[in-house]
mmCIF file of C-alpha atoms in Angstrom:
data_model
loop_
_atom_site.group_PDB
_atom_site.id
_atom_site.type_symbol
_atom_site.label_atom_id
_atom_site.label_comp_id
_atom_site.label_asym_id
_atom_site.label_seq_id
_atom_site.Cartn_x
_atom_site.Cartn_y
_atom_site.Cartn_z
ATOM 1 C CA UNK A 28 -25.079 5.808 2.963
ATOM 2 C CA UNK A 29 -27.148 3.241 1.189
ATOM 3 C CA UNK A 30 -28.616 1.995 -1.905
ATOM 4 C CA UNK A 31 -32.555 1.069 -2.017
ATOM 5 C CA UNK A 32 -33.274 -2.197 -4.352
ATOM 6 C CA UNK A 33 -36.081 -3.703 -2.836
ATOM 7 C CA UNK A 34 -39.081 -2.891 -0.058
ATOM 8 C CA UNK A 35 -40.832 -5.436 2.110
ATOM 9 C CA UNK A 36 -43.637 -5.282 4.047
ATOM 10 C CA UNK A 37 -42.600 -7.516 7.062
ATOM 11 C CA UNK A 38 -42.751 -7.887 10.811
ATOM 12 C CA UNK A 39 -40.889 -10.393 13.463
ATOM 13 C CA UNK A 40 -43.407 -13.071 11.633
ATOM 14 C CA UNK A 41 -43.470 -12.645 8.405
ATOM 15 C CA UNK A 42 -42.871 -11.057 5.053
ATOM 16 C CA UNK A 43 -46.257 -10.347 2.788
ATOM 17 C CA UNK A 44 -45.070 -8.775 -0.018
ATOM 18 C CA UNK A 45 -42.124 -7.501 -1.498
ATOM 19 C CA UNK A 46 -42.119 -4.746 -4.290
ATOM 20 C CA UNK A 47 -38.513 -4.590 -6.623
ATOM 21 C CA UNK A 48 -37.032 -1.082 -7.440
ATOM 22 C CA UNK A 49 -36.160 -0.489 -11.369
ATOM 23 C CA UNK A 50 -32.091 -1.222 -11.932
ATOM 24 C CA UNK A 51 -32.291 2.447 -13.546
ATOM 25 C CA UNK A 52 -33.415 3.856 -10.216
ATOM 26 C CA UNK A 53 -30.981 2.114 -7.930
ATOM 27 C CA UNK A 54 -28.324 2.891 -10.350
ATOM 28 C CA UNK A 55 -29.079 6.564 -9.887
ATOM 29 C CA UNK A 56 -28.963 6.385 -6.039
ATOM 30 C CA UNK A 57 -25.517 4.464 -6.440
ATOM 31 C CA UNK A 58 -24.304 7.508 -8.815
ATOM 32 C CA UNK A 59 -24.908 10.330 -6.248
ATOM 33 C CA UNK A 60 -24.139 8.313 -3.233
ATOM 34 C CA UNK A 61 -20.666 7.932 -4.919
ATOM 35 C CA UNK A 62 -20.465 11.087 -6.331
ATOM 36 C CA UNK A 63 -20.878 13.167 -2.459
ATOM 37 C CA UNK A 64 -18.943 10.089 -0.149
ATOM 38 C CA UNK A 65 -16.770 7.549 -1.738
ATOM 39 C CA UNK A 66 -17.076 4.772 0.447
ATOM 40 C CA UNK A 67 -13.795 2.613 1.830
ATOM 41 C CA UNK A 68 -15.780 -0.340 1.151
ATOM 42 C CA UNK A 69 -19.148 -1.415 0.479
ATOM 43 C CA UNK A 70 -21.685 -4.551 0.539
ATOM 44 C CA UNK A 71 -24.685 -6.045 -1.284
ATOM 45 C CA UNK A 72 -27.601 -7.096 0.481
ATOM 46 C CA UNK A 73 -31.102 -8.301 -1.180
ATOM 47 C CA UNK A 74 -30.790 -7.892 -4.898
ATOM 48 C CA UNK A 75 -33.875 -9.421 -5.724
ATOM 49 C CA UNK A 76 -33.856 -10.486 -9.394
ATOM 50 C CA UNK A 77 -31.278 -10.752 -12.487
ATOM 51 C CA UNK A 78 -31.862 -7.492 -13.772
ATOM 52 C CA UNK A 79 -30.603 -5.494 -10.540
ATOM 53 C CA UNK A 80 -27.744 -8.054 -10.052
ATOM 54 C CA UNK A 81 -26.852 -7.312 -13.229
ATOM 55 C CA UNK A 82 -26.645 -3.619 -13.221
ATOM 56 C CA UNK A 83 -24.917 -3.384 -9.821
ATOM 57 C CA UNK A 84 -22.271 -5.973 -11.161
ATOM 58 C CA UNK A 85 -21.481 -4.261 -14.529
ATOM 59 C CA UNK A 86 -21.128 -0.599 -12.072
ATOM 60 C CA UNK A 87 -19.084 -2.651 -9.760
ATOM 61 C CA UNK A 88 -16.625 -3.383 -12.219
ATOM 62 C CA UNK A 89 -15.116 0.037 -11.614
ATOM 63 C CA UNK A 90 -15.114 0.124 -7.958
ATOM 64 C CA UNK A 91 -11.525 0.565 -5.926
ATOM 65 C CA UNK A 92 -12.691 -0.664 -2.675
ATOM 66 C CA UNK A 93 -13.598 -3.770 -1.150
ATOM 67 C CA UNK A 94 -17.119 -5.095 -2.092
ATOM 68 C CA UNK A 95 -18.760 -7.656 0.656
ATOM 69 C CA UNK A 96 -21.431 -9.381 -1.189
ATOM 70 C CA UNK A 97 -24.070 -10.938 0.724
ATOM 71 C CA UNK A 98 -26.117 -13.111 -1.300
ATOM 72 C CA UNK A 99 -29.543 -13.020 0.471
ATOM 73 C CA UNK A 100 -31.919 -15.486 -1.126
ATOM 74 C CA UNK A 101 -34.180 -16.090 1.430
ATOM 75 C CA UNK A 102 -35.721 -14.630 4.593
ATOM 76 C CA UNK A 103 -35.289 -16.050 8.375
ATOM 77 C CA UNK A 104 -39.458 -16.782 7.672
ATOM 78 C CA UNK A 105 -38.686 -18.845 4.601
ATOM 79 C CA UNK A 106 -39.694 -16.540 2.559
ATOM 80 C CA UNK A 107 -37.405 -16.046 -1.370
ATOM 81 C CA UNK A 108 -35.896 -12.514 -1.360
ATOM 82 C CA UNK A 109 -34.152 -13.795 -5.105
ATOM 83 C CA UNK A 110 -35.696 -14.838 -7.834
ATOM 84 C CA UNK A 111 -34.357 -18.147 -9.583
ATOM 85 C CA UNK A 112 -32.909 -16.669 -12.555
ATOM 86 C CA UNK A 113 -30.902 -14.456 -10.289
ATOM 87 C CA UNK A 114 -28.816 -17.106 -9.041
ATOM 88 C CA UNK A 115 -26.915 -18.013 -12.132
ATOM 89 C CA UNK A 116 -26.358 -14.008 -12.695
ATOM 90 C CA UNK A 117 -24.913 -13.569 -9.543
ATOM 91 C CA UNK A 118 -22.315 -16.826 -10.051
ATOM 92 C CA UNK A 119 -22.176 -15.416 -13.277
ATOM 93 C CA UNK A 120 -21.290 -11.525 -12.677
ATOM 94 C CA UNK A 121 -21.263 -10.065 -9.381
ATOM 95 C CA UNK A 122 -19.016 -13.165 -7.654
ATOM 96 C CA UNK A 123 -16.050 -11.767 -10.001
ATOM 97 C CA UNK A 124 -16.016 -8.417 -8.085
ATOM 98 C CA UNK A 125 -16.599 -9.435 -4.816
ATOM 99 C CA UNK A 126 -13.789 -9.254 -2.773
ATOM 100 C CA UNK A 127 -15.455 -11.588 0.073
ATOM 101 C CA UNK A 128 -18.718 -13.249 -0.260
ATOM 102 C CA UNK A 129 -20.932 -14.434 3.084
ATOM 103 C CA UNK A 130 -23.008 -17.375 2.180
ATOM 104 C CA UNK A 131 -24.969 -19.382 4.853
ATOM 105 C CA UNK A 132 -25.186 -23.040 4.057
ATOM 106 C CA UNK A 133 -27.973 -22.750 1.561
ATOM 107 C CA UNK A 134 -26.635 -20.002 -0.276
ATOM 108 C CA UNK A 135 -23.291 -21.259 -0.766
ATOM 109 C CA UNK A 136 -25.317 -24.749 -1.816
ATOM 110 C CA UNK A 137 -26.939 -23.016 -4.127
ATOM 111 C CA UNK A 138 -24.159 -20.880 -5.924
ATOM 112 C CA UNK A 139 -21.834 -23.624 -5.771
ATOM 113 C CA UNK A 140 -24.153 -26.255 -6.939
ATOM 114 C CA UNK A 141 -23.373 -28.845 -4.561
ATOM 115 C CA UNK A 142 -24.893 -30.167 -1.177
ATOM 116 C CA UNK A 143 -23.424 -28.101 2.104
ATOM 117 C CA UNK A 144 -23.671 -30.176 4.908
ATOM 118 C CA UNK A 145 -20.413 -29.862 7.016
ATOM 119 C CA UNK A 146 -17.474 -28.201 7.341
ATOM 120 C CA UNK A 147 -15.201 -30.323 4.631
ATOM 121 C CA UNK A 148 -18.493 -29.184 2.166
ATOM 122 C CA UNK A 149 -18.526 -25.745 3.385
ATOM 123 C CA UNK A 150 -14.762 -25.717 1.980
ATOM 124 C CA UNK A 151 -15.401 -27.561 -1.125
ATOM 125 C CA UNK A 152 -18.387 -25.221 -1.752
ATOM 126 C CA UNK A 153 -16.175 -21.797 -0.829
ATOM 127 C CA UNK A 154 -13.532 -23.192 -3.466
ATOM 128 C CA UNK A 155 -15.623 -23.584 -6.144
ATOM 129 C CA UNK A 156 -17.196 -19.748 -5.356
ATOM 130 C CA UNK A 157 -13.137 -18.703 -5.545
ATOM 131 C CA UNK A 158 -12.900 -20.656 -8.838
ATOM 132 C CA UNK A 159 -15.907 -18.408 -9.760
ATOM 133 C CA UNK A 160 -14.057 -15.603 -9.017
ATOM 134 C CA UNK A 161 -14.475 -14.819 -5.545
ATOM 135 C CA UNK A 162 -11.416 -13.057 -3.404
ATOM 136 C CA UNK A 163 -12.312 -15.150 -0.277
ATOM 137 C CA UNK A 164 -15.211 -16.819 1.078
ATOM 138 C CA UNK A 165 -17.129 -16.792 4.473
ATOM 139 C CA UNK A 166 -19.219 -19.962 4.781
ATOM 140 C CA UNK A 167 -21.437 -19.479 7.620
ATOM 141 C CA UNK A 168 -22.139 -22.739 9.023
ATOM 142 C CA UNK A 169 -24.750 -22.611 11.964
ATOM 143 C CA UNK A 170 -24.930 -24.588 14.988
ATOM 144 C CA UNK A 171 -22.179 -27.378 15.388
ATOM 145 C CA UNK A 172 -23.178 -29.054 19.241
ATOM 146 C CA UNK A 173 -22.452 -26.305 21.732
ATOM 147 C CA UNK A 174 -21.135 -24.146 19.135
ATOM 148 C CA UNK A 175 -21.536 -21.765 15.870
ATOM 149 C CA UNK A 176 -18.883 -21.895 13.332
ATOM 150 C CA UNK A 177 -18.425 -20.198 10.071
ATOM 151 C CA UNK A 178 -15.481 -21.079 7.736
ATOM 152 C CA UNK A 179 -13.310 -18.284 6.179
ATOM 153 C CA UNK A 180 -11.522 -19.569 2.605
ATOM 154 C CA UNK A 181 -9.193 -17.737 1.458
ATOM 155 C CA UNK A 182 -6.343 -18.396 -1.029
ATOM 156 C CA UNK A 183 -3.937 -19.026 1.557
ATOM 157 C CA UNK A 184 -5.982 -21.738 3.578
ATOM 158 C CA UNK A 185 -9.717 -22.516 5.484
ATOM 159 C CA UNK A 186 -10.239 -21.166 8.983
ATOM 160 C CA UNK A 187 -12.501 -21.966 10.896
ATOM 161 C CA UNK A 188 -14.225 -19.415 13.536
ATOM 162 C CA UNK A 189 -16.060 -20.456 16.304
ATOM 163 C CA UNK A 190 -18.376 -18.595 19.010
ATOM 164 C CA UNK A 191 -20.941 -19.992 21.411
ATOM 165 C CA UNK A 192 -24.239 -21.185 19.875
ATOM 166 C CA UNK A 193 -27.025 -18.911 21.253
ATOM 167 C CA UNK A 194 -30.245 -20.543 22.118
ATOM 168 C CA UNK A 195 -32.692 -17.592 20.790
ATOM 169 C CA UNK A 196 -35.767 -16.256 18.685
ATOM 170 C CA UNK A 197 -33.807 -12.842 18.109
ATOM 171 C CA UNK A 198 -32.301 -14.160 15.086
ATOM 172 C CA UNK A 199 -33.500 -11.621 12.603
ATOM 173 C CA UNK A 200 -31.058 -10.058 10.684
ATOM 174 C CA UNK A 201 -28.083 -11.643 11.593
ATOM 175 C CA UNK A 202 -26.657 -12.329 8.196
ATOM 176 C CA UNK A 203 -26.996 -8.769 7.554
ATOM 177 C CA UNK A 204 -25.392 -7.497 10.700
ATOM 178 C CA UNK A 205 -22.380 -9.568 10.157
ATOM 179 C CA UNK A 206 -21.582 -8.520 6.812
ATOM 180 C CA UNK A 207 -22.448 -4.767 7.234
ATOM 181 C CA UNK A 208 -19.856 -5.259 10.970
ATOM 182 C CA UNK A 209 -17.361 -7.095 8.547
ATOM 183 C CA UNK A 210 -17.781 -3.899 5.896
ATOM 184 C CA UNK A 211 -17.174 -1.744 8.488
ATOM 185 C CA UNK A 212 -14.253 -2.750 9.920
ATOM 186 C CA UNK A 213 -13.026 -3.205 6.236
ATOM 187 C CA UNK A 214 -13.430 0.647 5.472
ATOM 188 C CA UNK A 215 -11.511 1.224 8.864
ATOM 189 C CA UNK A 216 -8.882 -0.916 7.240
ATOM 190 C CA UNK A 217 -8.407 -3.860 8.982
ATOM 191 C CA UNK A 218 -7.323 -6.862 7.517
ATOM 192 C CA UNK A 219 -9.907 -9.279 6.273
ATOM 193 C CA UNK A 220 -9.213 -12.039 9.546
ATOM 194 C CA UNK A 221 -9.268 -8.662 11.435
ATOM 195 C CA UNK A 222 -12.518 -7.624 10.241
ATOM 196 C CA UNK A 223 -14.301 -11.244 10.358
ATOM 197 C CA UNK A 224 -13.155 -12.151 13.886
ATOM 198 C CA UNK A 225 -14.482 -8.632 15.095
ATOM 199 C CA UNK A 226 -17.622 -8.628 13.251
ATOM 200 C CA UNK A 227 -18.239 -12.337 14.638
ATOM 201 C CA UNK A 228 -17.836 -11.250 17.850
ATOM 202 C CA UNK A 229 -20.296 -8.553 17.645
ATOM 203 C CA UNK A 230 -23.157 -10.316 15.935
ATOM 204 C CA UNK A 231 -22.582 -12.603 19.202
ATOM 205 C CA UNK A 232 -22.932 -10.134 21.040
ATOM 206 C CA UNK A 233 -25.674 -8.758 19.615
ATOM 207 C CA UNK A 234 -27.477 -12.056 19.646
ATOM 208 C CA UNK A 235 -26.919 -12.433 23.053
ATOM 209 C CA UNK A 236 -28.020 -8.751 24.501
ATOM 210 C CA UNK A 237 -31.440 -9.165 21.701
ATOM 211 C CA UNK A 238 -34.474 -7.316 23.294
ATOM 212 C CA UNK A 239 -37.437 -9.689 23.150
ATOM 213 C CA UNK A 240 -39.056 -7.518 20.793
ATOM 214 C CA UNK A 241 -42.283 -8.909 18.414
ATOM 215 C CA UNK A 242 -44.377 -12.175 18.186
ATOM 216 C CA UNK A 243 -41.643 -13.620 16.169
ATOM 217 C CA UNK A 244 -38.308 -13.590 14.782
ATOM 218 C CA UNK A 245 -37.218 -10.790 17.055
ATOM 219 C CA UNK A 246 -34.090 -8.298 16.000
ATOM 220 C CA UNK A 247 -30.542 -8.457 17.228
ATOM 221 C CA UNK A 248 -29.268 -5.353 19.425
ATOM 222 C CA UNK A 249 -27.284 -3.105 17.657
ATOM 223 C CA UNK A 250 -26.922 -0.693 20.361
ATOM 224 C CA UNK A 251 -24.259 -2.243 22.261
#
């Protein structure tokens, strides 16, 4: 089941326009959703401005599952799916609830408020969003040489997890497909390395089996 916040009009090449749903009506979506099928866990996607971050966070409070947060800021076309203002609110109030946040380089930059750059960064920058209030912390870090690693923090340590680097245009979506597979697992409860480590190897997966669909960005293959 999901939650509507915000609609784009987009293709593989860009995105033209994007049109914000009222906190109110998201909150009412969130109320029957919960009401009919409590979920085992649960993630945020594009929350668009401070107002819906906001309202989700103060709902979250009372949530007894695992929330995967996914701070999308911007698309793969460069285009900002956050306003500024949101930033600070989600440091601010939805970080606190999250039981594992999934920040790309930029993101975790941005909510950290220092440069991200590297791996020793990537930690520095996951410790400061656990200082913030964050459970744990996957950095994803991109292409290093031959290779893609993302950096899990956790409170007992940084681990790093490493897959092939995938030369590609079929790129979009991937942030969302890994933290919707990592979700997933989560609500079949396996443990959070569990879940990561499986999730990372499907997005791979599904990066490497991509239909060459579109002028663009293309999408990953979900139907493995």
């Amino acid at each position: 089941m999901s939650v509507v916040t915000l609609l784009t009009v987009q293709n593989t090449q860009t995105v033209d326009a994007i049109e914000m749903l009222t906190p109110d009506f998201a909150l009412a979506q969130l109320a029957v959703v919960l009401d009919d099928i409590p979920p085992m866990a649960a993630k945020t996607g594009a929350l668009g401005n401070a107002a819906m971050i906001e309202a989700i966070a103060a709902r979250a409070s009372s949530f007894r599952f695992p929330l995967v947060v996914d701070p999308v800021m911007i698309s793969k076309h460069g285009v900002p799916l956050m306003e500024e203002s949101a930033i600070a609110m989600l440091r601010r109030s939805l970080l606190p609830h999250a039981f594992l946040v999934t920040p790309n380089q930029m993101e975790a930059a941005s909510l950290a408020e220092i440069d991200v750059y590297d791996l020793e960064t990537m930690e520095a920058s996951a410790r400061i969003l656990c200082e913030r209030g964050a459970k744990n912390v996957l950095v994803k870090g991109g292409r290093v040489g031959s290779e893609s690693i993302d950096l899990l923090v956790t409170c007992d340590g940084a681990y790093p997890i490493g897959g092939p680097w995938i030369p590609t245009q079929s790129t979009h979506g991937t942030g969302c497909v890994l933290s919707a597979a990592i979700t997933a697992r989560l609500a079949k409860g396996e443990s959070l390395w569990e879940a990561v480590t499986g999730a990372k190897s499907f997005i791979l997966d599904a990066i490497r089996t991509a239909p060459s669909l579109g002028k663009g960005l293309g999408p990953v293959n979900l139907l493995q």
